[in-house]
Short mmCIF file of C-alpha atoms and ligand atoms in Angstrom, two decimals:
data_model
loop_
_atom_site.label_atom_id
_atom_site.label_comp_id
_atom_site.label_asym_id
_atom_site.label_seq_id
_atom_site.Cartn_x
_atom_site.Cartn_y
_atom_site.Cartn_z
CA MET H 1 44.83 139.81 58.51
CA PRO H 2 45.28 137.22 61.38
CA TRP H 3 47.20 134.76 58.59
CA LEU H 4 50.22 137.14 59.19
CA VAL H 5 50.09 136.90 62.84
CA LEU H 6 49.58 132.89 62.64
CA ILE H 7 52.64 132.89 60.38
CA GLY H 8 54.84 135.18 62.41
CA GLY H 9 53.65 133.54 65.20
CA ASN H 10 54.13 130.23 63.85
CA LEU H 11 57.77 131.36 62.47
CA PHE H 12 58.58 132.95 65.47
CA PHE H 13 57.64 129.61 67.74
CA ALA H 14 60.12 127.27 65.34
CA PHE H 15 62.71 130.45 65.71
CA ALA H 16 62.67 130.38 69.52
CA THR H 17 62.98 126.72 69.32
CA LEU H 18 65.44 126.54 67.13
CA PHE H 19 67.67 128.98 69.16
CA GLY H 20 66.99 127.02 72.72
CA PHE H 21 68.12 123.88 70.88
CA ILE H 22 71.66 125.31 69.33
CA ILE H 23 72.15 127.13 73.27
CA LEU H 24 70.90 123.43 75.11
CA ARG H 25 73.46 121.92 72.87
CA ARG H 26 76.14 123.64 72.92
CA ASN H 27 76.05 124.46 77.06
CA ARG H 28 75.96 120.86 77.06
CA ALA H 29 79.63 120.65 74.97
CA ILE H 30 80.62 123.62 76.78
CA ASN H 31 80.11 121.67 79.86
CA ARG H 32 81.16 118.46 78.58
CA ALA H 33 85.07 120.05 78.31
CA ILE H 34 85.08 121.99 81.28
CA ASP H 35 84.50 118.69 83.17
CA ILE H 36 87.21 117.49 80.92
CA LYS H 37 89.42 120.33 81.72
CA ASN H 38 88.84 119.67 85.19
CA GLN H 39 89.73 115.67 84.77
CA GLU H 40 92.81 116.67 83.33
CA LEU H 41 93.30 119.58 86.46
CA ASN H 42 93.02 117.19 89.85
CA ALA H 43 95.41 114.82 87.12
CA ALA H 44 98.20 117.39 86.85
CA ASN H 45 97.53 118.23 90.43
CA ALA H 46 97.26 114.52 91.52
CA ARG H 47 100.88 114.18 89.77
CA LEU H 48 102.61 117.08 91.52
CA GLU H 49 101.12 116.24 94.59
CA ARG H 50 102.73 112.91 94.69
CA LEU H 51 106.05 114.28 92.69
CA THR H 52 106.66 117.26 95.57
CA LYS H 53 106.31 113.61 98.29
CA THR H 54 108.70 111.84 96.12
CA ASP H 55 112.26 111.12 96.60
CA CYS H 56 113.62 111.55 92.51
CA LEU H 57 116.74 109.37 93.03
CA THR H 58 114.78 106.10 94.74
CA GLY H 59 111.40 106.74 93.53
CA ILE H 60 110.04 106.19 97.45
CA SER H 61 108.63 109.15 99.92
CA ASN H 62 111.20 111.82 100.78
CA ARG H 63 111.53 114.01 103.48
CA ARG H 64 109.20 116.24 104.05
CA CYS H 65 106.45 113.66 102.98
CA PHE H 66 107.85 111.30 106.36
CA ASP H 67 107.71 114.49 108.22
CA GLU H 68 104.17 115.05 107.37
CA TYR H 69 103.02 111.10 108.48
CA LEU H 70 104.57 111.18 111.30
CA ASP H 71 103.41 114.00 113.02
CA GLN H 72 99.93 112.42 111.17
CA GLU H 73 101.16 109.23 113.13
CA PHE H 74 102.67 110.91 116.24
CA ARG H 75 98.95 112.57 116.60
CA ARG H 76 97.58 109.54 116.36
CA ALA H 77 99.17 107.31 118.68
CA ALA H 78 99.21 110.29 121.32
CA ARG H 79 94.95 110.11 121.10
CA GLU H 80 94.42 106.74 120.98
CA GLY H 81 97.19 105.73 123.32
CA LYS H 82 98.47 103.56 120.46
CA PRO H 83 102.55 102.13 120.05
CA ILE H 84 104.57 103.56 117.59
CA ALA H 85 108.08 102.45 116.45
CA LEU H 86 110.20 104.36 114.31
CA LEU H 87 113.57 102.81 112.49
CA LEU H 88 116.67 104.87 111.31
CA ILE H 89 118.99 103.15 108.50
CA ASP H 90 122.09 104.30 107.62
CA ILE H 91 124.45 102.68 105.23
CA ASP H 92 127.90 102.27 106.60
CA TYR H 93 130.54 102.96 104.81
CA PHE H 94 128.57 104.60 102.03
CA LYS H 95 131.36 107.36 101.01
CA ALA H 96 133.87 104.61 100.49
CA PHE H 97 131.13 102.76 98.42
CA ASN H 98 131.12 105.90 95.78
CA ASP H 99 134.77 106.82 95.92
CA THR H 100 135.51 103.43 95.09
CA TYR H 101 132.70 102.45 92.38
CA GLY H 102 131.64 106.03 91.40
CA HIS H 103 128.71 108.76 92.37
CA GLN H 104 126.37 106.72 89.50
CA ALA H 105 127.24 103.43 91.69
CA GLY H 106 126.28 104.60 94.41
CA ASP H 107 122.70 106.42 92.96
CA ARG H 108 121.95 102.64 92.25
CA CYS H 109 122.77 100.78 95.13
CA LEU H 110 121.13 104.06 96.58
CA THR H 111 117.34 102.76 94.59
CA LEU H 112 118.21 98.88 94.91
CA VAL H 113 118.17 99.90 98.53
CA ALA H 114 115.39 101.79 98.42
CA THR H 115 113.02 99.68 96.59
CA GLU H 116 113.80 96.11 98.56
CA LEU H 117 113.93 98.38 101.88
CA GLU H 118 110.41 99.10 100.40
CA ARG H 119 109.22 95.91 100.12
CA THR H 120 110.14 94.41 103.00
CA LEU H 121 107.42 96.32 104.67
CA LYS H 122 104.61 94.78 104.58
CA ARG H 123 101.38 96.39 106.58
CA PRO H 124 99.66 99.02 104.69
CA ALA H 125 100.75 101.71 107.06
CA ASP H 126 103.74 101.17 107.06
CA MET H 127 106.33 103.81 105.63
CA ILE H 128 110.15 104.01 104.45
CA ALA H 129 111.02 107.12 103.07
CA ARG H 130 114.85 108.51 101.91
CA ILE H 131 115.82 111.13 104.46
CA GLY H 132 118.92 112.64 103.11
CA GLY H 133 121.70 110.96 101.42
CA GLU H 134 121.87 107.35 102.99
CA GLU H 135 119.71 107.66 105.68
CA PHE H 136 116.24 106.07 105.40
CA GLY H 137 113.27 106.38 107.90
CA VAL H 138 110.89 103.65 108.35
CA LEU H 139 107.71 104.26 110.30
CA LEU H 140 105.41 101.77 111.61
CA PRO H 141 102.20 102.68 113.69
CA ASN H 142 100.44 100.79 116.10
CA THR H 143 103.49 98.62 116.19
CA THR H 144 105.64 97.60 119.71
CA ASN H 145 108.70 96.04 118.35
CA GLY H 146 110.00 97.20 115.44
CA GLU H 147 113.21 95.44 116.30
CA VAL H 148 111.85 92.49 114.24
CA VAL H 149 111.45 95.11 110.95
CA ALA H 150 114.90 96.56 112.08
CA LYS H 151 116.24 92.51 111.99
CA GLN H 152 114.32 92.33 108.62
CA CYS H 153 115.87 95.04 106.70
CA LYS H 154 119.67 94.06 107.68
CA ALA H 155 118.37 90.13 106.25
CA VAL H 156 117.19 92.02 103.29
CA LEU H 157 120.72 93.97 102.78
CA GLU H 158 122.72 90.33 103.48
CA ARG H 159 120.70 88.47 100.79
CA LEU H 160 121.01 91.47 98.41
CA ALA H 161 125.17 91.31 99.13
CA ILE H 162 125.94 94.59 97.36
CA GLU H 163 129.38 94.09 96.71
CA HIS H 164 131.70 96.70 99.05
CA LYS H 165 134.99 95.66 99.04
CA ALA H 166 136.18 99.33 100.54
CA SER H 167 133.87 98.55 103.66
CA ASP H 168 135.83 97.88 107.62
CA VAL H 169 132.70 95.78 108.28
CA TYR H 170 132.67 93.32 105.36
CA PRO H 171 132.44 93.28 101.37
CA PHE H 172 129.80 93.60 100.85
CA VAL H 173 126.81 96.12 101.54
CA THR H 174 125.52 97.05 104.72
CA ILE H 175 123.31 99.43 107.57
CA SER H 176 122.82 100.28 111.01
CA ILE H 177 119.23 101.09 112.78
CA GLY H 178 118.83 102.28 114.92
CA VAL H 179 114.84 101.86 116.66
CA VAL H 180 112.41 103.42 118.36
CA SER H 181 109.18 101.91 119.96
CA ALA H 182 107.44 103.79 122.05
CA MET H 183 104.20 100.90 123.53
CA SER H 184 102.99 104.97 124.27
CA VAL H 185 103.95 108.36 123.61
CA ALA H 186 103.20 109.61 126.59
CA ASN H 187 105.02 112.44 127.75
CA GLN H 188 107.05 111.96 124.13
CA THR H 189 107.00 114.34 121.58
CA ILE H 190 108.19 113.84 117.92
CA GLU H 191 111.89 115.17 118.76
CA SER H 192 112.01 113.50 121.51
CA LEU H 193 110.64 109.48 119.46
CA PHE H 194 113.34 111.43 116.87
CA ASN H 195 116.84 111.92 118.75
CA THR H 196 116.24 108.50 120.87
CA ALA H 197 115.93 106.50 117.63
CA ASP H 198 118.92 108.55 115.77
CA ALA H 199 121.01 108.20 119.26
CA ALA H 200 119.94 104.38 118.97
CA LEU H 201 121.63 104.51 115.33
CA TYR H 202 124.60 106.46 116.80
CA GLN H 203 125.07 102.95 118.87
CA ALA H 204 124.60 101.08 116.31
CA LYS H 205 127.48 103.17 114.50
CA LYS H 206 129.68 103.44 117.07
CA GLY H 207 129.23 99.33 117.80
CA GLY H 208 131.39 98.04 115.25
CA ARG H 209 127.66 99.08 111.84
CA ASN H 210 126.02 96.67 110.62
CA ARG H 211 123.86 95.93 113.55
CA VAL H 212 120.37 96.86 114.75
CA ARG H 213 120.55 99.26 118.14
CA ALA H 214 116.82 98.97 119.50
CA ILE H 215 115.70 101.23 122.45
CA LYS H 216 111.67 100.29 123.87
CA ILE H 217 110.27 103.26 125.80
CA ASN H 218 107.36 102.53 127.99
CA GLY H 219 105.65 106.00 128.73
CA GLU H 220 106.90 107.69 131.59
CA VAL H 221 109.26 105.08 131.67
CA PRO H 222 113.19 106.07 131.28
CA LYS H 223 113.97 104.47 127.70
CA VAL H 224 115.47 100.75 128.09
CA LEU H 225 118.33 99.34 125.93
CA VAL H 226 116.73 95.66 124.92
CA SER H 227 119.36 95.10 122.47
CA LEU H 228 122.47 95.11 120.35
CA CYS H 229 122.09 92.46 117.73
N1 GTP I 301 125.86 108.32 95.18
C1 GTP I 301 125.31 109.28 96.07
N2 GTP I 301 126.21 109.94 97.01
C2 GTP I 301 125.19 110.14 98.02
C3 GTP I 301 123.80 110.54 97.97
N3 GTP I 301 123.81 111.41 98.58
C4 GTP I 301 124.66 111.76 99.40
N4 GTP I 301 125.68 110.62 99.50
C5 GTP I 301 127.42 110.38 99.78
O1 GTP I 301 127.37 109.43 100.70
C6 GTP I 301 128.67 110.00 101.84
C7 GTP I 301 127.58 109.66 103.25
O2 GTP I 301 129.40 109.75 103.71
P1 GTP I 301 129.15 109.67 105.14
O3 GTP I 301 128.07 110.95 105.90
O4 GTP I 301 130.67 110.20 105.69
O5 GTP I 301 129.11 108.34 106.21
P2 GTP I 301 130.05 106.72 105.64
O6 GTP I 301 130.37 107.30 104.84
O7 GTP I 301 128.89 106.24 104.91
O8 GTP I 301 129.79 106.59 107.15
P3 GTP I 301 129.18 106.04 107.92
O9 GTP I 301 127.45 106.63 107.88
O10 GTP I 301 129.46 106.24 109.19
O11 GTP I 301 129.19 104.63 108.06
C8 GTP I 301 129.17 111.01 101.39
O12 GTP I 301 129.74 110.84 100.73
C9 GTP I 301 127.74 111.80 100.13
O13 GTP I 301 128.09 111.99 99.06
C10 GTP I 301 123.55 110.37 96.62
O14 GTP I 301 122.50 110.79 96.29
N5 GTP I 301 123.71 109.60 95.82
#
């Protein structure tokens, strides 16, 4: 009965084609679903990554992010023989600000200062982070004179004119800034760079606050104090 074989064969072929078509569609749907899930996962990971690098009060970068960037840019400066500048910025008499206006006003002040300082930085590679309670770090890769940016930061605070009647230096919120500008990071470490900026900040505080203290480093040449303004 060849006709039976023929019909059976055709039926088999038809079912096999249909089955294959269904499987193909199903696979496509599964692949699409996997793609969507992967995209969601990547977006969630990116959000998480951003969160781990963001200071939750001010919205700018946090200490961890700053340290990673400093490490990366210090290595680059060493490798390429490029200059780098580091600023440490500290709000003056912030404890007195909190005591006078309350902790929430203190938080708002920190956020405003952070936002405005961030807007001051012009180059894409420049970075600001909140690295302590009322302390900010600014890293300026490929920059020979961080003092210029420091003065701009100080001017920004003057324009903001946030009332601070408990301040001993000025009736508005002010900042002290320690700057280290390294023409070359040869014979330096990240720690020595940081310590130099910290020493400059200490001098700015000791010198009366509301000022910039800048130190220039040039290879092996000893640190030179270049300005007190
Ligand atoms: N509102 C608020 N205050 C904070 C935060 N983090 C730290 N502070 C406060 O910042 C103040 C820092 O005080 P000090 O280290 O004594 O420094 P200062 O009063 O600014 O004095 P100088 O730096 O010497 O001018 C402390 O009172 C902290 O409680 C924060 O996230 N929010």
